[in-house]
Structures are given as C-alpha cells and as structure tokens.
XYZ file of C-alpha atoms in Angstrom:
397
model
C -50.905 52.232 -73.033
C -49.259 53.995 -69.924
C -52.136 51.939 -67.811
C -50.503 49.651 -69.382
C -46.950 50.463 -68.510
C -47.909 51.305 -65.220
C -49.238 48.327 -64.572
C -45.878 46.000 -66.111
C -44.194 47.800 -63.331
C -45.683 47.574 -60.656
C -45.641 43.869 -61.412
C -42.038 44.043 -61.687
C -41.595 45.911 -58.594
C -43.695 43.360 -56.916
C -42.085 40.421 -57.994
C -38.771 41.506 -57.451
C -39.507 42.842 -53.791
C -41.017 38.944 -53.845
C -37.403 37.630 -54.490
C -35.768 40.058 -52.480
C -38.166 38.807 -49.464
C -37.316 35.399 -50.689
C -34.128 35.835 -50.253
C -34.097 37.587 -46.586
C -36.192 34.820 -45.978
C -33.722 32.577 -47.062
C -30.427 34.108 -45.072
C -32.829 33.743 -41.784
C -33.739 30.238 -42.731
C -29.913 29.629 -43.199
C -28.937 31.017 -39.620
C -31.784 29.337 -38.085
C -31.014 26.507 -39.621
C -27.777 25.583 -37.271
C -28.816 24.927 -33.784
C -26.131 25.201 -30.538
C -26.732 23.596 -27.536
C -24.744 24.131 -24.111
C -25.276 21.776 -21.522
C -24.876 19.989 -18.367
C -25.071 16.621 -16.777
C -25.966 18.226 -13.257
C -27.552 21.639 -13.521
C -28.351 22.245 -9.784
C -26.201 21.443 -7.270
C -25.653 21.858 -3.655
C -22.632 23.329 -1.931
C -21.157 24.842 1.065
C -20.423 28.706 1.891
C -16.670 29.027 0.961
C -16.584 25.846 -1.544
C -15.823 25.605 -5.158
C -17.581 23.607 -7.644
C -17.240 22.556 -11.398
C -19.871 22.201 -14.229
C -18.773 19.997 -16.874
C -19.980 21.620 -20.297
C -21.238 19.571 -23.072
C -21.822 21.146 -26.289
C -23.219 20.139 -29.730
C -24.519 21.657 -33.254
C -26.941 20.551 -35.655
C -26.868 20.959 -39.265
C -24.428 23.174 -40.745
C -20.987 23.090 -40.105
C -18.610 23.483 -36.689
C -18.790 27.001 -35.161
C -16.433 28.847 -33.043
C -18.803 29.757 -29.383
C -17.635 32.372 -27.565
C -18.437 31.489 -23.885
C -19.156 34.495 -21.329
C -21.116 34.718 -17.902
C -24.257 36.755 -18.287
C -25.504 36.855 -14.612
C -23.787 35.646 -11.685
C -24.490 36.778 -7.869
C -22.271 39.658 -6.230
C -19.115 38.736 -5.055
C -19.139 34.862 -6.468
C -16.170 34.527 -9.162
C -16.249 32.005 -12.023
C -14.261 31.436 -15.048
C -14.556 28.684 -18.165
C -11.929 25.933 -18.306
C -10.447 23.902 -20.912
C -8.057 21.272 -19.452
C -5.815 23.285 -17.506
C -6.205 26.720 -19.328
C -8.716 29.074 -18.758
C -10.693 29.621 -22.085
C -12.873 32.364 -23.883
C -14.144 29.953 -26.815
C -14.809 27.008 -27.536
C -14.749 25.085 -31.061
C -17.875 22.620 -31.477
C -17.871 19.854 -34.406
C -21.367 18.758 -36.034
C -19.765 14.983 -35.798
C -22.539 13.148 -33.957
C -24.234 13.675 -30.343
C -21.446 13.366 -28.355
C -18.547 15.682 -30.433
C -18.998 18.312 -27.825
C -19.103 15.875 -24.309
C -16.857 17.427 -21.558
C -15.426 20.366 -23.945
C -15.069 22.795 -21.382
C -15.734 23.330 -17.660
C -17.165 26.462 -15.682
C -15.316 26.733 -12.251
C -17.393 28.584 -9.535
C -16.301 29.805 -6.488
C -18.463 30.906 -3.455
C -17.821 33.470 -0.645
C -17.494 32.356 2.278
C -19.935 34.795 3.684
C -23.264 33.847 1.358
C -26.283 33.795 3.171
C -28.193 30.149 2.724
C -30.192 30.154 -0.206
C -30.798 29.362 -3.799
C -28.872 30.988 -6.790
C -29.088 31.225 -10.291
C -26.084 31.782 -12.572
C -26.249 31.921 -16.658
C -23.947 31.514 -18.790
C -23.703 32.002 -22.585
C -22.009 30.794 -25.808
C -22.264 33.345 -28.839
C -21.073 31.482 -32.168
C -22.565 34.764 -33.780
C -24.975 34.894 -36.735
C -27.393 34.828 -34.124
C -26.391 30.949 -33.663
C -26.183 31.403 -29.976
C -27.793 29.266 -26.261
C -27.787 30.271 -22.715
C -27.868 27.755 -19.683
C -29.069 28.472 -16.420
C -27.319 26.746 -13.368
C -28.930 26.529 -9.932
C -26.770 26.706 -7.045
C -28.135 25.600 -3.293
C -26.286 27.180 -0.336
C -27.219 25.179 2.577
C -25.025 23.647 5.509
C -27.530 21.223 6.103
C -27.687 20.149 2.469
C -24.168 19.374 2.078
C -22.360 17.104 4.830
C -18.735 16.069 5.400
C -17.431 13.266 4.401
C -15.930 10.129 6.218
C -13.284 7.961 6.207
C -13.840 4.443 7.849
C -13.411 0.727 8.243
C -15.319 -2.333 9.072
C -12.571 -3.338 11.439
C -10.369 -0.894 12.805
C -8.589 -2.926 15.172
C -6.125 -6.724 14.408
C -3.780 -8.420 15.942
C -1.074 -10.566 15.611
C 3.139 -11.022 16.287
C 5.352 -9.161 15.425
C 6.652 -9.333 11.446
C 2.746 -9.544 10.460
C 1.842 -7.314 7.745
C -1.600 -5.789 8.490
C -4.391 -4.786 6.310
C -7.454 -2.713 6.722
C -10.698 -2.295 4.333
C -11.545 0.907 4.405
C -14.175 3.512 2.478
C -14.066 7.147 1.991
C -17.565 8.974 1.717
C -17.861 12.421 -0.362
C -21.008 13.917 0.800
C -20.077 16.907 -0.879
C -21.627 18.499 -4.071
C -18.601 18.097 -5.741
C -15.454 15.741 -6.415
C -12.953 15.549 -4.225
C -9.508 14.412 -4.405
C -8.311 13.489 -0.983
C -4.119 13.207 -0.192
C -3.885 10.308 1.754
C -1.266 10.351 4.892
C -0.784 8.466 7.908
C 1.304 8.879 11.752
C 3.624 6.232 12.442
C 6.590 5.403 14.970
C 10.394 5.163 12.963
C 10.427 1.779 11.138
C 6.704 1.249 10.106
C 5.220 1.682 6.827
C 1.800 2.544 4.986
C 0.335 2.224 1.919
C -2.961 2.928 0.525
C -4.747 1.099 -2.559
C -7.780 1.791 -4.381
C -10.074 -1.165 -4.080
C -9.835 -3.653 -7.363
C -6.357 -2.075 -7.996
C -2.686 -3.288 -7.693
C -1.051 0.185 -7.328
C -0.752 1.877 -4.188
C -1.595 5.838 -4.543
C -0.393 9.004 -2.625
C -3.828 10.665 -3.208
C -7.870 9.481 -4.651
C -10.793 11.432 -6.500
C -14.291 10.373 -5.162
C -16.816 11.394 -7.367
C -19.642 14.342 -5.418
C -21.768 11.828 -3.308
C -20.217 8.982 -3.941
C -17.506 6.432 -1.906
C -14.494 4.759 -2.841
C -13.003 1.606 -1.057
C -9.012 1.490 -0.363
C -7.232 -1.295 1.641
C -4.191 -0.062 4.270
C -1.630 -1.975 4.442
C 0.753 -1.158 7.809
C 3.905 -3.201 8.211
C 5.127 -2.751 11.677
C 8.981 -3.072 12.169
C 10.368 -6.463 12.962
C 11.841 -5.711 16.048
C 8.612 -4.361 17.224
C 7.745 -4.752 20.898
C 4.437 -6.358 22.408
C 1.942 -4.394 22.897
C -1.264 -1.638 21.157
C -0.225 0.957 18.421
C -2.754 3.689 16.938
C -2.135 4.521 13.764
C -4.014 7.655 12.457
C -4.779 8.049 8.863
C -5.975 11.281 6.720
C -7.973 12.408 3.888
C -7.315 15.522 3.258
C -9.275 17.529 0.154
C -9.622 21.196 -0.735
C -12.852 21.629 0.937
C -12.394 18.979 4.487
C -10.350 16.318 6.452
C -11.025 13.409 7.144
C -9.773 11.119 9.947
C -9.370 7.532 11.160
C -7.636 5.716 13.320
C -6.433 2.017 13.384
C -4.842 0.546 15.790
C -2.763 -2.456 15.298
C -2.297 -4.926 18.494
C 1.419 -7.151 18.646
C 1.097 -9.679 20.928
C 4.228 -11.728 22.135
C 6.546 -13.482 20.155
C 8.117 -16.659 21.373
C 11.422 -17.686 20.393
C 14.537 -19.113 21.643
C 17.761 -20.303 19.863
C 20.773 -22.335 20.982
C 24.188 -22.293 19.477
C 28.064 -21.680 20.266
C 29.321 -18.283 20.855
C 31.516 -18.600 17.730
C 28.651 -20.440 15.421
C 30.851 -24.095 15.131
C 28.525 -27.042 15.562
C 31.682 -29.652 15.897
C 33.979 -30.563 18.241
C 36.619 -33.696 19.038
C 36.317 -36.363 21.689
C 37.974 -39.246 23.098
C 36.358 -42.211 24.400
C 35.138 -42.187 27.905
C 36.418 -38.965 28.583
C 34.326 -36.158 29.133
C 34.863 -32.977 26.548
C 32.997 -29.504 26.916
C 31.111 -27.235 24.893
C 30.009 -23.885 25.562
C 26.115 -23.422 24.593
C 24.758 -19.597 24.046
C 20.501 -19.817 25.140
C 19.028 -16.573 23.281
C 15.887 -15.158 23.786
C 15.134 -13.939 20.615
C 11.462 -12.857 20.637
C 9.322 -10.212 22.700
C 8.480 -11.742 25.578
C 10.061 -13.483 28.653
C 10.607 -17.069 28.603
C 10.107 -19.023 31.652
C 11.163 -23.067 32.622
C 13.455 -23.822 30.136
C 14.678 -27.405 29.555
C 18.262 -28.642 28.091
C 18.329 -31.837 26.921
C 20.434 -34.145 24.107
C 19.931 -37.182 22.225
C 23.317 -38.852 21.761
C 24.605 -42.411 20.747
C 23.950 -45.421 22.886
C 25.850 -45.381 26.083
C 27.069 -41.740 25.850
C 26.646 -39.025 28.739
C 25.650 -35.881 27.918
C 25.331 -33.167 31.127
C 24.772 -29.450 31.307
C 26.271 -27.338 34.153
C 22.898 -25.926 33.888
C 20.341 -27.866 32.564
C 16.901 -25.862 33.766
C 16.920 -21.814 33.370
C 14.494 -20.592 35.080
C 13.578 -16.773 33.440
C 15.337 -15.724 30.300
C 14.337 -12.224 29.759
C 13.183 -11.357 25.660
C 16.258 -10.490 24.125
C 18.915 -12.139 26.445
C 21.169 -14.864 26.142
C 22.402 -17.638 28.948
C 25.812 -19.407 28.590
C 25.700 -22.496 29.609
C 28.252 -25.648 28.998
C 27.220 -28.960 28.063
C 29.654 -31.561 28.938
C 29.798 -35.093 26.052
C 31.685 -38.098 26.927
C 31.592 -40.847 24.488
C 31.275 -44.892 25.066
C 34.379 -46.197 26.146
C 34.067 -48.657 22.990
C 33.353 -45.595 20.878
C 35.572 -45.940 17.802
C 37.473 -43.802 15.505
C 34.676 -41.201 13.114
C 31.894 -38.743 13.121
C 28.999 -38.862 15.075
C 25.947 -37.025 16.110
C 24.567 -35.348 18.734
C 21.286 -33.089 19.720
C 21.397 -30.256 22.202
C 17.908 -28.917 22.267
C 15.881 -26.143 24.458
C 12.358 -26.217 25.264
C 9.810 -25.328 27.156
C 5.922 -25.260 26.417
C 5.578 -22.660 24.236
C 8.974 -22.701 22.403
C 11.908 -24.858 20.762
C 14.873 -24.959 19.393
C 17.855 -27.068 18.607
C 21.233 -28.221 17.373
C 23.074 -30.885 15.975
C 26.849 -30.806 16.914
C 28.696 -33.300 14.681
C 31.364 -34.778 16.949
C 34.955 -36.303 16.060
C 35.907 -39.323 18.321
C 39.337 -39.595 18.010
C 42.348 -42.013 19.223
C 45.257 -40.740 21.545
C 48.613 -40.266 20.323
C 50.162 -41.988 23.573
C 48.004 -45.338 22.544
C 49.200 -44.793 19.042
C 53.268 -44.225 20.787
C 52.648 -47.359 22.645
C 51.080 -49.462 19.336
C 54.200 -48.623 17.263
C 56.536 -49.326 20.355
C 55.025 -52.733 20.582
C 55.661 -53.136 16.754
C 59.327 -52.451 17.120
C 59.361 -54.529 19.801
C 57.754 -57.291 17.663
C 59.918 -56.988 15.194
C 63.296 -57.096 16.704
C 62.153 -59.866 17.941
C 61.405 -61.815 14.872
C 64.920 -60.267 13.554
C 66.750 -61.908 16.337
C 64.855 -65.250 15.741
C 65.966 -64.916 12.013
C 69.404 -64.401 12.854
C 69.595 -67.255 15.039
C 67.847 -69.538 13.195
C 67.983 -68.829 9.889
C 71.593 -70.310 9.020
C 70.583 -73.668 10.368
C-alpha cells in the first residue's frame, strides 16, 4: 500500500513537473514566436575622411503584435560619432507595426560621422534594437575609408558657350554628378554683372529651385537660364555657376557671347509725324537719325516716297558713321505740286543702309493761303457791286 502511495506520487510529481515544463516551454515558444528585423537598403558604403553619411533603417515584425525597439549603438570605432534619427529629431525608440512587409520602410535613420583624421580602411559598426522579451536584432554596417574610392563630383554642360544679340534669353543643359557615397544637396549660385539674371531648373520640371538633392552616385540634369540685360554691350561674358554641398563644390563656367545689334530709328525731336504745306513751296522738317543698337552704323541713306511731282530733299541725305547709341539731326525739306489741292497726304522718310532700316510716314496738310482766299472774296465783292449797279440801272426799265 505505501509502494503504492509512493508510487501515485511520484506520478503526480512527474506529470505536473511535465506541465510546468510545458508551460516554460510554452512562454519561450511565445517570445520566440515574434521575430524583429532591422535593416538596410545599402549596408556597406564608401566615404571620405571627414564626411557624414546616413543609413536609412527599415524595420519589420512577424507574428505577434507591434513592439516598442529600443535602438542603441553596440560597437562603433574610436572617435566616430553617430546618433539614430527620426525625421528631424534624434530618437531612442522606435515603434514597429506587424501591418505587412513594408510597415517599418524608412522608420528611422542612423547618422554617422567620420574624423577627419581616420586612417584608410574598412570599418564595422553595429547597431541594435531591444524590443525586450528577448525579441531583439543587431545589424552590422561596413564602412570603406578610401580617397580613391570616393571621387568628387561635377557639374557640367554639353555646350558651355552661345551666342546671340542682345535681349536673347540663354539656356544651358547641364548635369551634376554625385560620386559620393552619400546624397548630396547642392545650393545652386551663380556670378553675374548688375542687370543679369539666373535661374536653375531640375530637368522635366517647371519650377526653378535655389538648391537640388542628387542621390549617392547618381546625376541630375538642370537647364540655366541667363537673361543678359537689354542694354547689354557686344561682346564675351563668363558666367560662373556653383554647387555647393556639405561635403564639396562644384564649379562651371558658361560664357555667353552678344554679338552686335543693328538698329536705327528716324523720327522728330518732339514725336509729331504731321506737318502743313502750301503748294509749290518748300516747308521743313527736322528728322532725329538714332542709333539705337550696339554697334556703329556706317553709309546711311535718306530717302522719301512722296506724291507725283513732289520734291522731297535732305540737307543731309548720306551720314557717313553714326556711332551705337547716337542720334543725327538732319532736316528734310517737302514741297508739294504746284496743282496740289486742299487735304491730307502722305509721305515716307526712310533710313537705310545694308544691314538696317527704318522709317516714317509724316501725314502732311496742303493748305490754301489766306491772301488767295483775301483776293477770292475781294473779287466777289467786286462781282457783286457790279451786278447791284446793273440792277439799279436796269431794273426800273
């Protein structure tokens, strides 16, 4: 009977340090059964001495339900300095959803700096996220020191130098190269003489920018658009352009070319395009010849086109240098036919030489004097005292 006994419980005891295995095995099964995973599109990367460069972290769990990850650096080299991000806050945690594969993409970033006096070389740094429970992953980043790994960038263009007159906008294709292990966003300047102007625009875009990222060994395309002043002079302007990042700057130079602008206007000092005349008698205008482009003009011509039996002369009818931005009086003398009658006509004063035209239609007025008009009514008195006095004799017969 106590066999017996005994024997009951030491079944008992068995059994129940059965369930209590059962159940530790349980609780371990039930930790192990959520998985975290911390990760990174590019693991290994290659920088210069002095740089800084950013993981992006990607995190997930499966099974089980979102943890809280507390994120910490377990090795890093002496004298390099990093620090987890989360927009633009430095972070400690993290909080990771199980809502599909890519809950967790771009959660948080590690920022890295290194010293500017690291040897070349490879270096491993690890970092850590500890949602506790033992629910915890570690990734190992590999970082290359090398000047010769990691080249500067560029900024350049197909074709640096155009030309054309002055009040021609200008615009250059250009790329910008990041050779660097990282991205880099460049502020984008330019040099230019009072009056000009710049802008930059991302290739494909509308919007002109002040500054452009360019993802780590990658290029960008932006068109430059210069406007030089309209008053500009002939003649070969550099323009130098930068891209300036965190890490380098980069330079180029275009170089825009004016050549001359012809063009030459005539008109009256006081802008009136009419004047009055009287038949067969010569009247005078005054003419103002402007050189109004960049460059000097040379065998200029004044002629008109006037009505049929007119004369039209100019005091000066060939000028022989008219220097860019000067003007040449000169009076143009119109006599009408000597049958011209009464009303409006028109004439054409233009200036011309090979390379340049201009004109201008003066509307003139022929008019009637007032001493034939004196003598027309005198004659009509005259007539009619005469037919008076013939009345008077006649009419009482």
């Amino acid at each position: 009977m106590r066999n017996k006994k005994i024997l009951v419980a030491k079944t008992m005891t068995v059994m129940m340090t059965g369930m209590m295995l059962l159940g530790a095995s349980s609780n371990v099964m039930a930790a192990d059964d959520t998985v975290l995973d911390m990760s990174t599109e590019y693991p290994g990367l290659s920088v210069k001495a002095g740089e800084s460069v950013d993981f992006g972290l990607d995190f997930n769990v499966q099974s089980g339900d979102g943890v809280d990850a507390k994120l910490s650096v377990e090795e890093l080299p002496e004298g390099w300095e990093g620090y987890f991000k989360g927009k633009n806050s430095q972070i400690s945690k993290v909080h990771v959803d199980n809502k599909g594969e890519d809950a967790g993409d771009d959660l948080a970033t590690f920022h890295l700096a290194v010293p500017e006096d690291v040897s070349d070389g490879i270096y491993t740094v690890t970092l850590k996220a500890d949602a506790g429970s033992g629910i915890t992953d570690e990734l190992e980043l590999e970082v290359s020191v090398d000047e010769t790994q990691t080249e500067e960038g560029n900024f350049t263009s197909e074709y640096p130098e155009q030309q054309g007159a002055s009040g021609t906008s200008f615009s250059f294709d250009t790329t910008i190269v990041n050779n660097r292990g990282t991205e880099q966003n460049y502020s984008l300047s330019a040099e230019t003489p009072e009056g000009w102007n710049v802008t930059f625009t991302p290739s494909g875009e509308s919007s002109t920018v002040a500054s452009m990222m360019v993802d780590a060994g990658a290029s960008k395309g932006m068109k430059v658009a210069i406007t030089p002043p309209d008053t500009i002079k002939q003649g070969e302007y550099t323009i130098p352009c930068t891209a300036v990042s965190a890490n380098e700057t980069l330079s180029t130079e275009l170089k825009v070319i004016i050549t001359g602008t012809y063009e030459v206007q005539v008109a009256t000092p006081d802008g009136r395009l009419s004047l009055d005349a009287y038949a067969n008698d010569d009247s005078t205008v005054t003419l103002n010849v402007t050189n109004s482009g960049n460059v000097d003009l040379t065998n200029l011509n004044l002629t008109a086109s006037a009505p049929s039996n007119w004369e039209v002369t100019f005091d000066e009818s060939a000028i022989d240098l008219l220097e860019a931005g000067a003007t040449r009086a000169v009076t143009a003398h119109i006599k009408p036919d000597e049958n011209a009658i009464t009303g409006d006509y028109v004439t054409t004063i233009k200036v011309s030489n090979d390379i340049v035209t201009s004109s201008a239609d003066f509307r003139i007025s022929v008019k009637t004097r007032t001493t034939w008009g004196i003598a027309a009514v005198a004659v009509i008195i005259i007539l009619l005292l005469i037919l008076r006095a013939i009345f008077r004799k006649y009419g009482r017969r």
